[in-house]
mmCIF file of C-alpha atoms (C1' of nucleotides) in Angstrom:
data_model
loop_
_atom_site.group_PDB
_atom_site.id
_atom_site.type_symbol
_atom_site.label_atom_id
_atom_site.label_comp_id
_atom_site.label_asym_id
_atom_site.label_seq_id
_atom_site.Cartn_x
_atom_site.Cartn_y
_atom_site.Cartn_z
ATOM 1 C CA UNK A 6 -0.613 21.042 -8.143
ATOM 2 C CA UNK A 7 1.049 17.668 -8.088
ATOM 3 C CA UNK A 8 4.052 17.039 -10.257
ATOM 4 C CA UNK A 9 3.107 15.912 -13.695
ATOM 5 C CA UNK A 10 5.415 12.980 -13.961
ATOM 6 C CA UNK A 11 8.792 11.734 -13.000
ATOM 7 C CA UNK A 12 9.493 11.034 -16.603
ATOM 8 C CA UNK A 13 10.889 13.652 -18.883
ATOM 9 C CA UNK A 14 10.652 11.423 -21.859
ATOM 10 C CA UNK A 15 8.184 12.176 -24.586
ATOM 11 C CA UNK A 16 5.066 10.008 -24.378
ATOM 12 C CA UNK A 17 4.780 7.438 -27.067
ATOM 13 C CA UNK A 18 2.487 8.337 -29.912
ATOM 14 C CA UNK A 19 0.277 5.527 -31.098
ATOM 15 C CA UNK A 20 -0.616 5.053 -34.697
ATOM 16 C CA UNK A 21 -4.148 6.010 -33.878
ATOM 17 C CA UNK A 22 -3.048 9.358 -32.459
ATOM 18 C CA UNK A 23 -3.962 8.202 -29.006
ATOM 19 C CA UNK A 24 -1.387 9.284 -26.513
ATOM 20 C CA UNK A 25 0.013 6.915 -23.961
ATOM 21 C CA UNK A 26 2.514 7.119 -21.189
ATOM 22 C CA UNK A 27 3.071 9.896 -18.698
ATOM 23 C CA UNK A 28 0.703 12.818 -18.640
ATOM 24 C CA UNK A 29 1.913 16.287 -19.418
ATOM 25 C CA UNK A 30 1.072 19.398 -17.456
ATOM 26 C CA UNK A 31 -1.057 20.641 -20.319
ATOM 27 C CA UNK A 32 -3.077 17.446 -20.338
ATOM 28 C CA UNK A 33 -3.544 17.589 -16.590
ATOM 29 C CA UNK A 34 -4.702 21.166 -16.768
ATOM 30 C CA UNK A 35 -7.106 20.364 -19.541
ATOM 31 C CA UNK A 36 -8.546 17.379 -17.756
ATOM 32 C CA UNK A 37 -8.867 19.229 -14.463
ATOM 33 C CA UNK A 38 -10.622 22.095 -16.188
ATOM 34 C CA UNK A 39 -13.149 19.886 -17.907
ATOM 35 C CA UNK A 40 -13.890 17.810 -14.846
ATOM 36 C CA UNK A 41 -14.403 20.952 -12.807
ATOM 37 C CA UNK A 42 -16.753 22.264 -15.418
ATOM 38 C CA UNK A 43 -18.692 19.188 -16.409
ATOM 39 C CA UNK A 44 -18.115 16.831 -13.530
ATOM 40 C CA UNK A 45 -16.869 13.249 -13.449
ATOM 41 C CA UNK A 46 -18.211 10.539 -15.694
ATOM 42 C CA UNK A 47 -18.705 10.158 -19.431
ATOM 43 C CA UNK A 48 -14.975 9.893 -19.741
ATOM 44 C CA UNK A 49 -14.868 9.080 -23.409
ATOM 45 C CA UNK A 50 -16.982 12.100 -24.201
ATOM 46 C CA UNK A 51 -14.919 14.250 -21.901
ATOM 47 C CA UNK A 52 -11.710 13.137 -23.553
ATOM 48 C CA UNK A 53 -13.056 14.057 -26.962
ATOM 49 C CA UNK A 54 -14.534 17.373 -25.925
ATOM 50 C CA UNK A 55 -11.390 18.359 -24.085
ATOM 51 C CA UNK A 56 -9.306 17.526 -27.082
ATOM 52 C CA UNK A 57 -7.348 15.039 -25.096
ATOM 53 C CA UNK A 58 -5.838 12.320 -27.215
ATOM 54 C CA UNK A 59 -6.378 9.851 -24.468
ATOM 55 C CA UNK A 60 -8.887 7.106 -23.899
ATOM 56 C CA UNK A 61 -11.686 7.691 -21.477
ATOM 57 C CA UNK A 62 -10.271 5.050 -19.265
ATOM 58 C CA UNK A 63 -6.946 6.824 -19.162
ATOM 59 C CA UNK A 64 -8.617 10.103 -18.251
ATOM 60 C CA UNK A 65 -10.617 8.496 -15.509
ATOM 61 C CA UNK A 66 -7.544 6.801 -14.084
ATOM 62 C CA UNK A 67 -5.522 10.007 -14.165
ATOM 63 C CA UNK A 68 -8.277 11.901 -12.419
ATOM 64 C CA UNK A 69 -9.037 9.351 -9.748
ATOM 65 C CA UNK A 70 -5.444 8.453 -8.940
ATOM 66 C CA UNK A 71 -3.746 11.765 -9.284
ATOM 67 C CA UNK A 72 -5.704 14.899 -10.073
ATOM 68 C CA UNK A 73 -8.667 14.582 -7.755
ATOM 69 C CA UNK A 74 -8.365 17.341 -5.141
ATOM 70 C CA UNK A 75 -8.774 15.133 -2.083
ATOM 71 C CA UNK A 76 -6.023 12.754 -2.987
ATOM 72 C CA UNK A 77 -3.674 12.384 -0.072
ATOM 73 C CA UNK A 78 0.055 12.302 -0.715
ATOM 74 C CA UNK A 79 2.903 10.900 1.255
ATOM 75 C CA UNK A 80 3.589 7.741 3.144
ATOM 76 C CA UNK A 81 0.830 5.699 4.655
ATOM 77 C CA UNK A 82 0.444 6.342 8.332
ATOM 78 C CA UNK A 83 0.650 3.467 10.814
ATOM 79 C CA UNK A 84 -3.095 3.752 11.270
ATOM 80 C CA UNK A 85 -3.639 3.394 7.586
ATOM 81 C CA UNK A 86 -1.244 0.474 7.367
ATOM 82 C CA UNK A 87 -3.031 -1.241 10.206
ATOM 83 C CA UNK A 88 -6.335 -0.680 8.570
ATOM 84 C CA UNK A 89 -5.091 -2.079 5.311
ATOM 85 C CA UNK A 90 -3.835 -5.200 7.045
ATOM 86 C CA UNK A 91 -7.106 -5.581 8.805
ATOM 87 C CA UNK A 92 -9.333 -5.010 5.835
ATOM 88 C CA UNK A 93 -7.222 -7.167 3.571
ATOM 89 C CA UNK A 94 -7.641 -10.009 6.020
ATOM 90 C CA UNK A 95 -11.367 -9.604 5.641
ATOM 91 C CA UNK A 96 -11.747 -8.867 1.967
ATOM 92 C CA UNK A 97 -8.588 -9.966 0.252
ATOM 93 C CA UNK A 98 -7.532 -8.079 -2.846
ATOM 94 C CA UNK A 99 -10.616 -5.901 -2.923
ATOM 95 C CA UNK A 100 -8.537 -2.807 -3.291
ATOM 96 C CA UNK A 101 -11.289 -0.411 -4.157
ATOM 97 C CA UNK A 102 -13.359 -1.595 -1.247
ATOM 98 C CA UNK A 103 -10.409 -1.214 1.084
ATOM 99 C CA UNK A 104 -9.673 2.220 -0.326
ATOM 100 C CA UNK A 105 -13.168 3.363 0.561
ATOM 101 C CA UNK A 106 -12.159 3.131 4.193
ATOM 102 C CA UNK A 107 -9.005 5.164 3.750
ATOM 103 C CA UNK A 108 -10.023 8.676 2.772
ATOM 104 C CA UNK A 109 -7.756 10.213 0.205
ATOM 105 C CA UNK A 110 -6.050 6.963 -0.637
ATOM 106 C CA UNK A 111 -6.593 5.255 -3.953
ATOM 107 C CA UNK A 112 -7.001 1.579 -4.641
ATOM 108 C CA UNK A 113 -3.915 1.798 -6.799
ATOM 109 C CA UNK A 114 -1.878 3.209 -3.946
ATOM 110 C CA UNK A 115 -3.061 0.562 -1.538
ATOM 111 C CA UNK A 116 -2.429 -2.138 -4.072
ATOM 112 C CA UNK A 117 1.083 -0.875 -4.637
ATOM 113 C CA UNK A 118 1.681 -0.738 -0.927
ATOM 114 C CA UNK A 119 0.575 -4.327 -0.535
ATOM 115 C CA UNK A 120 2.688 -5.568 -3.376
ATOM 116 C CA UNK A 121 5.823 -3.636 -2.574
ATOM 117 C CA UNK A 122 5.829 -3.790 1.218
ATOM 118 C CA UNK A 123 3.712 -6.633 2.448
ATOM 119 C CA UNK A 124 4.391 -9.165 -0.240
ATOM 120 C CA UNK A 125 8.060 -8.333 -0.068
ATOM 121 C CA UNK A 126 8.133 -9.564 3.488
ATOM 122 C CA UNK A 127 6.424 -12.755 2.469
ATOM 123 C CA UNK A 128 8.995 -13.329 -0.233
ATOM 124 C CA UNK A 129 11.815 -12.812 2.200
ATOM 125 C CA UNK A 130 10.252 -15.376 4.466
ATOM 126 C CA UNK A 131 9.761 -17.773 1.595
ATOM 127 C CA UNK A 132 6.107 -18.168 2.398
ATOM 128 C CA UNK A 133 2.955 -17.282 0.628
ATOM 129 C CA UNK A 134 1.688 -13.826 1.481
ATOM 130 C CA UNK A 135 -1.812 -15.194 1.853
ATOM 131 C CA UNK A 136 -0.829 -18.215 3.897
ATOM 132 C CA UNK A 137 -1.739 -18.749 7.481
ATOM 133 C CA UNK A 138 1.909 -18.642 8.463
ATOM 134 C CA UNK A 139 2.402 -15.227 7.058
ATOM 135 C CA UNK A 140 -0.795 -14.004 8.615
ATOM 136 C CA UNK A 141 0.480 -15.155 11.952
ATOM 137 C CA UNK A 142 3.759 -13.387 11.409
ATOM 138 C CA UNK A 143 1.977 -10.210 10.584
ATOM 139 C CA UNK A 144 -0.307 -10.609 13.520
ATOM 140 C CA UNK A 145 2.328 -11.301 16.134
ATOM 141 C CA UNK A 146 5.090 -8.980 14.946
ATOM 142 C CA UNK A 147 4.072 -6.433 12.441
ATOM 143 C CA UNK A 148 0.822 -5.285 13.897
ATOM 144 C CA UNK A 149 2.039 -4.870 17.468
ATOM 145 C CA UNK A 150 4.780 -2.648 16.174
ATOM 146 C CA UNK A 151 2.302 -0.687 14.176
ATOM 147 C CA UNK A 152 0.205 -0.372 17.270
ATOM 148 C CA UNK A 153 3.130 1.057 19.108
ATOM 149 C CA UNK A 154 3.670 3.569 16.384
ATOM 150 C CA UNK A 155 0.012 4.452 16.406
ATOM 151 C CA UNK A 156 0.118 5.276 20.045
ATOM 152 C CA UNK A 157 3.247 7.311 19.648
ATOM 153 C CA UNK A 158 1.886 9.295 16.789
ATOM 154 C CA UNK A 159 -1.603 9.641 18.158
ATOM 155 C CA UNK A 160 -0.202 11.454 21.149
ATOM 156 C CA UNK A 161 2.161 13.632 19.188
ATOM 157 C CA UNK A 162 0.675 14.227 15.774
ATOM 158 C CA UNK A 163 -2.551 16.068 15.527
ATOM 159 C CA UNK A 164 -2.695 15.528 11.790
ATOM 160 C CA UNK A 165 -3.321 11.840 12.321
ATOM 161 C CA UNK A 166 -6.409 12.590 14.311
ATOM 162 C CA UNK A 167 -7.914 14.437 11.450
ATOM 163 C CA UNK A 168 -8.449 11.240 9.577
ATOM 164 C CA UNK A 169 -11.932 9.892 9.796
ATOM 165 C CA UNK A 170 -11.873 6.158 9.552
ATOM 166 C CA UNK A 171 -14.999 4.227 8.989
ATOM 167 C CA UNK A 172 -14.179 0.670 9.736
ATOM 168 C CA UNK A 173 -17.369 -1.240 9.830
ATOM 169 C CA UNK A 174 -15.901 -3.796 12.160
ATOM 170 C CA UNK A 175 -17.297 -3.742 15.651
ATOM 171 C CA UNK A 176 -14.506 -3.369 18.137
ATOM 172 C CA UNK A 177 -13.754 -6.243 20.418
ATOM 173 C CA UNK A 178 -10.793 -4.526 21.916
ATOM 174 C CA UNK A 179 -12.924 -2.471 24.175
ATOM 175 C CA UNK A 180 -13.178 -5.489 26.362
ATOM 176 C CA UNK A 181 -9.459 -5.675 26.738
ATOM 177 C CA UNK A 182 -6.730 -3.599 28.254
ATOM 178 C CA UNK A 183 -3.349 -3.061 26.749
ATOM 179 C CA UNK A 184 -0.177 -2.502 28.701
ATOM 180 C CA UNK A 185 0.652 1.086 28.014
ATOM 181 C CA UNK A 186 2.938 1.192 25.061
ATOM 182 C CA UNK A 187 4.078 4.654 25.931
ATOM 183 C CA UNK A 188 6.277 3.174 28.586
ATOM 184 C CA UNK A 189 8.376 1.435 25.965
ATOM 185 C CA UNK A 190 11.672 2.995 25.249
ATOM 186 C CA UNK A 191 11.887 4.708 21.880
ATOM 187 C CA UNK A 192 13.490 2.681 19.207
ATOM 188 C CA UNK A 193 16.885 4.043 18.331
ATOM 189 C CA UNK A 194 17.145 5.369 14.860
ATOM 190 C CA UNK A 195 19.807 6.671 12.600
ATOM 191 C CA UNK A 196 18.218 9.995 12.062
ATOM 192 C CA UNK A 197 19.564 12.751 14.158
ATOM 193 C CA UNK A 198 17.953 15.787 12.720
ATOM 194 C CA UNK A 199 14.968 15.743 10.459
ATOM 195 C CA UNK A 200 12.658 17.719 12.594
ATOM 196 C CA UNK A 201 11.983 20.074 9.751
ATOM 197 C CA UNK A 202 10.387 17.343 7.768
ATOM 198 C CA UNK A 203 6.698 16.770 7.948
ATOM 199 C CA UNK A 204 4.473 13.938 6.925
ATOM 200 C CA UNK A 205 3.307 15.826 3.967
ATOM 201 C CA UNK A 206 6.656 16.403 2.389
ATOM 202 C CA UNK A 207 8.211 13.136 3.301
ATOM 203 C CA UNK A 208 7.370 11.473 0.055
ATOM 204 C CA UNK A 209 10.445 12.845 -1.579
ATOM 205 C CA UNK A 210 12.643 10.883 0.776
ATOM 206 C CA UNK A 211 13.017 7.199 0.300
ATOM 207 C CA UNK A 212 12.372 4.859 3.119
ATOM 208 C CA UNK A 213 15.550 3.027 2.439
ATOM 209 C CA UNK A 214 17.690 5.894 3.530
ATOM 210 C CA UNK A 215 15.790 6.676 6.652
ATOM 211 C CA UNK A 216 14.315 3.632 8.223
ATOM 212 C CA UNK A 217 16.322 2.095 11.002
ATOM 213 C CA UNK A 218 17.500 -1.355 10.212
ATOM 214 C CA UNK A 219 19.446 -2.481 13.212
ATOM 215 C CA UNK A 220 17.562 -1.359 16.244
ATOM 216 C CA UNK A 221 17.712 -4.743 17.897
ATOM 217 C CA UNK A 222 20.880 -6.070 19.391
ATOM 218 C CA UNK A 223 21.986 -9.660 19.167
ATOM 219 C CA UNK A 224 20.839 -10.678 22.602
ATOM 220 C CA UNK A 225 17.393 -9.297 21.995
ATOM 221 C CA UNK A 226 17.065 -11.168 18.746
ATOM 222 C CA UNK A 227 18.329 -14.293 20.364
ATOM 223 C CA UNK A 228 15.828 -13.932 23.145
ATOM 224 C CA UNK A 229 13.023 -13.661 20.657
ATOM 225 C CA UNK A 230 14.309 -16.499 18.544
ATOM 226 C CA UNK A 231 14.536 -18.778 21.528
ATOM 227 C CA UNK A 232 11.053 -17.830 22.492
ATOM 228 C CA UNK A 233 9.653 -18.348 19.068
ATOM 229 C CA UNK A 234 11.342 -21.664 18.477
ATOM 230 C CA UNK A 235 10.205 -23.215 21.704
ATOM 231 C CA UNK A 236 7.609 -25.961 21.521
ATOM 232 C CA UNK A 237 3.959 -24.985 21.729
ATOM 233 C CA UNK A 238 4.800 -21.617 20.433
ATOM 234 C CA UNK A 239 3.070 -18.724 22.073
ATOM 235 C CA UNK A 240 1.757 -20.466 25.059
ATOM 236 C CA UNK A 241 3.526 -17.479 26.534
ATOM 237 C CA UNK A 242 2.821 -13.942 25.580
ATOM 238 C CA UNK A 243 4.438 -12.768 22.422
ATOM 239 C CA UNK A 244 7.707 -10.961 22.693
ATOM 240 C CA UNK A 245 6.938 -7.595 21.340
ATOM 241 C CA UNK A 246 9.460 -4.874 21.606
ATOM 242 C CA UNK A 247 13.030 -4.945 22.801
ATOM 243 C CA UNK A 248 12.850 -6.697 26.155
ATOM 244 C CA UNK A 249 9.218 -6.006 26.657
ATOM 245 C CA UNK A 250 6.519 -8.604 26.615
ATOM 246 C CA UNK A 251 3.276 -7.715 25.004
ATOM 247 C CA UNK A 252 0.048 -9.393 25.794
ATOM 248 C CA UNK A 253 -1.662 -9.429 22.480
ATOM 249 C CA UNK A 254 -5.205 -10.459 22.114
ATOM 250 C CA UNK A 255 -5.818 -11.152 18.488
ATOM 251 C CA UNK A 256 -7.914 -14.184 18.049
ATOM 252 C CA UNK A 257 -6.526 -16.554 15.500
ATOM 253 C CA UNK A 258 -8.673 -18.005 12.866
ATOM 254 C CA UNK A 259 -8.085 -19.421 9.455
ATOM 255 C CA UNK A 260 -9.767 -16.655 7.585
ATOM 256 C CA UNK A 261 -7.561 -13.739 8.330
ATOM 257 C CA UNK A 262 -5.371 -11.982 10.806
ATOM 258 C CA UNK A 263 -7.820 -12.477 13.575
ATOM 259 C CA UNK A 264 -8.447 -8.767 13.426
ATOM 260 C CA UNK A 265 -12.174 -8.792 13.172
ATOM 261 C CA UNK A 266 -12.424 -6.478 16.092
ATOM 262 C CA UNK A 267 -9.700 -4.218 14.957
ATOM 263 C CA UNK A 268 -11.072 -0.869 14.039
ATOM 264 C CA UNK A 269 -9.347 2.453 13.840
ATOM 265 C CA UNK A 270 -11.491 3.602 16.668
ATOM 266 C CA UNK A 271 -9.882 1.027 18.871
ATOM 267 C CA UNK A 272 -6.484 1.734 17.470
ATOM 268 C CA UNK A 273 -6.715 5.324 18.442
ATOM 269 C CA UNK A 274 -7.626 4.265 21.906
ATOM 270 C CA UNK A 275 -4.618 2.029 22.377
ATOM 271 C CA UNK A 276 -3.285 2.250 25.842
ATOM 272 C CA UNK A 277 -5.271 -0.190 27.859
ATOM 273 C CA UNK A 278 -5.441 -3.593 26.361
ATOM 274 C CA UNK A 279 -4.582 -7.012 27.580
ATOM 275 C CA UNK A 280 -5.385 -10.503 26.565
ATOM 276 C CA UNK A 281 -5.107 -13.995 27.765
ATOM 277 C CA UNK A 282 -1.730 -15.494 26.837
ATOM 278 C CA UNK A 283 -3.475 -18.582 25.644
ATOM 279 C CA UNK A 284 -5.170 -16.515 22.996
ATOM 280 C CA UNK A 285 -1.878 -15.990 21.224
ATOM 281 C CA UNK A 286 -0.998 -19.485 20.247
ATOM 282 C CA UNK A 287 0.495 -20.627 17.027
ATOM 283 C CA UNK A 288 -1.867 -23.016 15.450
ATOM 284 C CA UNK A 289 0.717 -24.781 13.364
ATOM 285 C CA UNK A 290 3.330 -25.001 16.075
ATOM 286 C CA UNK A 291 6.994 -24.318 15.689
ATOM 287 C CA UNK A 292 7.281 -22.614 12.375
ATOM 288 C CA UNK A 293 9.064 -19.355 13.033
ATOM 289 C CA UNK A 294 12.744 -19.804 12.519
ATOM 290 C CA UNK A 295 15.530 -17.491 13.587
ATOM 291 C CA UNK A 296 15.744 -16.315 10.032
ATOM 292 C CA UNK A 297 12.117 -15.477 10.011
ATOM 293 C CA UNK A 298 12.240 -13.501 13.208
ATOM 294 C CA UNK A 299 15.179 -11.562 11.926
ATOM 295 C CA UNK A 300 13.287 -10.710 8.814
ATOM 296 C CA UNK A 301 10.227 -9.730 10.698
ATOM 297 C CA UNK A 302 12.174 -7.542 13.040
ATOM 298 C CA UNK A 303 13.398 -5.714 10.006
ATOM 299 C CA UNK A 304 9.980 -4.766 8.843
ATOM 300 C CA UNK A 305 11.175 -1.227 8.851
ATOM 301 C CA UNK A 306 8.720 -0.161 6.279
ATOM 302 C CA UNK A 307 6.285 0.503 9.039
ATOM 303 C CA UNK A 308 8.360 3.314 10.397
ATOM 304 C CA UNK A 309 7.390 6.566 8.940
ATOM 305 C CA UNK A 310 9.894 9.215 8.239
ATOM 306 C CA UNK A 311 7.889 11.950 9.806
ATOM 307 C CA UNK A 312 7.463 10.037 13.008
ATOM 308 C CA UNK A 313 11.117 9.236 13.210
ATOM 309 C CA UNK A 314 11.716 12.900 13.107
ATOM 310 C CA UNK A 315 9.407 13.314 16.020
ATOM 311 C CA UNK A 316 11.045 10.507 17.894
ATOM 312 C CA UNK A 317 14.401 12.107 17.522
ATOM 313 C CA UNK A 318 13.195 15.275 19.151
ATOM 314 C "C1'" DA B 29 32.303 8.285 -12.135
ATOM 315 C "C1'" DA B 30 30.137 4.360 -14.022
ATOM 316 C "C1'" DC B 31 27.535 0.484 -13.569
ATOM 317 C "C1'" DT B 32 24.101 -2.621 -11.491
ATOM 318 C "C1'" DG B 33 20.294 -4.027 -8.705
ATOM 319 C "C1'" DT B 34 16.179 -2.846 -6.401
ATOM 320 C "C1'" DG B 35 12.126 -0.218 -4.808
ATOM 321 C "C1'" DC B 36 8.512 2.295 -5.998
ATOM 322 C "C1'" DC B 37 4.607 4.033 -8.465
ATOM 323 C "C1'" DA B 38 2.056 5.824 -12.445
ATOM 324 C "C1'" DA B 39 -0.122 3.992 -16.151
ATOM 325 C "C1'" DC B 40 -1.823 0.355 -19.035
ATOM 326 C "C1'" DC B 41 -4.381 -3.997 -20.031
ATOM 327 C "C1'" DG B 42 -7.972 -7.312 -19.916
ATOM 328 C "C1'" DC B 43 -12.025 -8.794 -17.995
ATOM 329 C "C1'" DA B 44 -16.468 -8.152 -15.694
ATOM 330 C "C1'" DC B 45 -20.344 -5.565 -14.736
ATOM 331 C "C1'" DT B 46 -24.097 -2.223 -15.689
ATOM 332 C "C1'" DG B 47 -27.425 0.382 -18.020
ATOM 333 C "C1'" DG B 48 -29.443 1.940 -22.270
ATOM 334 C "C1'" DT B 49 -31.430 0.796 -26.684
ATOM 335 C "C1'" DT C 22 -32.977 -11.009 -25.338
ATOM 336 C "C1'" DA C 23 -28.928 -9.381 -27.509
ATOM 337 C "C1'" DC C 24 -25.829 -5.967 -28.332
ATOM 338 C "C1'" DC C 25 -22.960 -2.122 -27.210
ATOM 339 C "C1'" DA C 26 -20.729 1.660 -24.867
ATOM 340 C "C1'" DG C 27 -19.249 3.206 -20.586
ATOM 341 C "C1'" DT C 28 -17.336 2.212 -16.331
ATOM 342 C "C1'" DG C 29 -15.029 -0.267 -12.492
ATOM 343 C "C1'" DC C 30 -11.669 -3.308 -10.816
ATOM 344 C "C1'" DG C 31 -7.581 -6.177 -10.143
ATOM 345 C "C1'" DG C 32 -3.289 -7.630 -12.270
ATOM 346 C "C1'" DT C 33 0.755 -6.326 -14.630
ATOM 347 C "C1'" DT C 34 4.403 -3.556 -16.534
ATOM 348 C "C1'" DG C 35 7.660 0.264 -17.807
ATOM 349 C "C1'" DG C 36 10.749 3.302 -16.261
ATOM 350 C "C1'" DC C 37 12.609 6.646 -12.946
ATOM 351 C "C1'" DA C 38 15.157 7.335 -8.576
ATOM 352 C "C1'" DC C 39 18.227 5.807 -5.518
ATOM 353 C "C1'" DA C 40 21.492 2.795 -2.969
ATOM 354 C "C1'" DG C 41 25.240 -0.135 -3.274
ATOM 355 C "C1'" DT C 42 29.464 -1.702 -5.477
#
DNA sequence: AACTGTGCCAACCGCACTGGT
DNA sequence: TACCAGTGCGGTTGGCACAGT
């Protein structure tokens, strides 16, 4: 049974007797009981019959976002984050549609993730989150790192393999080979002993206290900055991790992240993938500043607590 | 210890859509 | 066809938890 609410305050009573605010355990129990007995739908009727002083909409929302048995808790996995980035590039803010491809995740959760994590990065870069520049940043920095995490976790976490993704996008990556990411040295992290923590119970720990923030040294950042600020950016392969060079192969277009061929099936098969360096060119030229690369290299949100624990083992 | 700023997320709101009458 | 209730969806907000000072 999920926790009822973080709030201990008494929900506000409306003049019309309709309750608002956080749900109580009694309300949750009542709603769960009635949905189990009568099924979903007819929410207004259900609210009345159950004696819930809530609107039908409120009942539906509570059920779909919190009480439904198959709701998955905890941080989004790298696979899920990748899929969100991919699908958002295709469909935009179609949260419910995106959520359909992430079993157990709600549109609300995905929407919150996008607003709190992804858009935060855009703000820090002073660019629009839906601009081409930001898309390029995501494509060349964020997603490769996610890919690295995916490979690490796919080889060490069986729970990740249980997820059945249904990306409708035909994979183009099968034509490519990736340099094995497993040869990359693990990123140092500040966590020395959290091996007792699992994915499932990691939600109680904030990312801020656990994500590494300074895993790159000055020379590495300088190297990347020099690379990124050179003319005709990305005529060379993108610098990817520490002193490694990654040959990415996302095709750039104006409609998204160039991830049309990026399905979870291909993600799970990361390990042999290469691309032509010319395919990773910045359309708009020299736009990534040192400040931007620093910010992007601090996209620590992608590091999951549970995986860090594994990495420290 | 107290205060402040920030991140996060559950819940609400308004609008659009759909199906029944 | 028009109206209405129910439902779905995306945007927004309130407030708790936590980190930093």
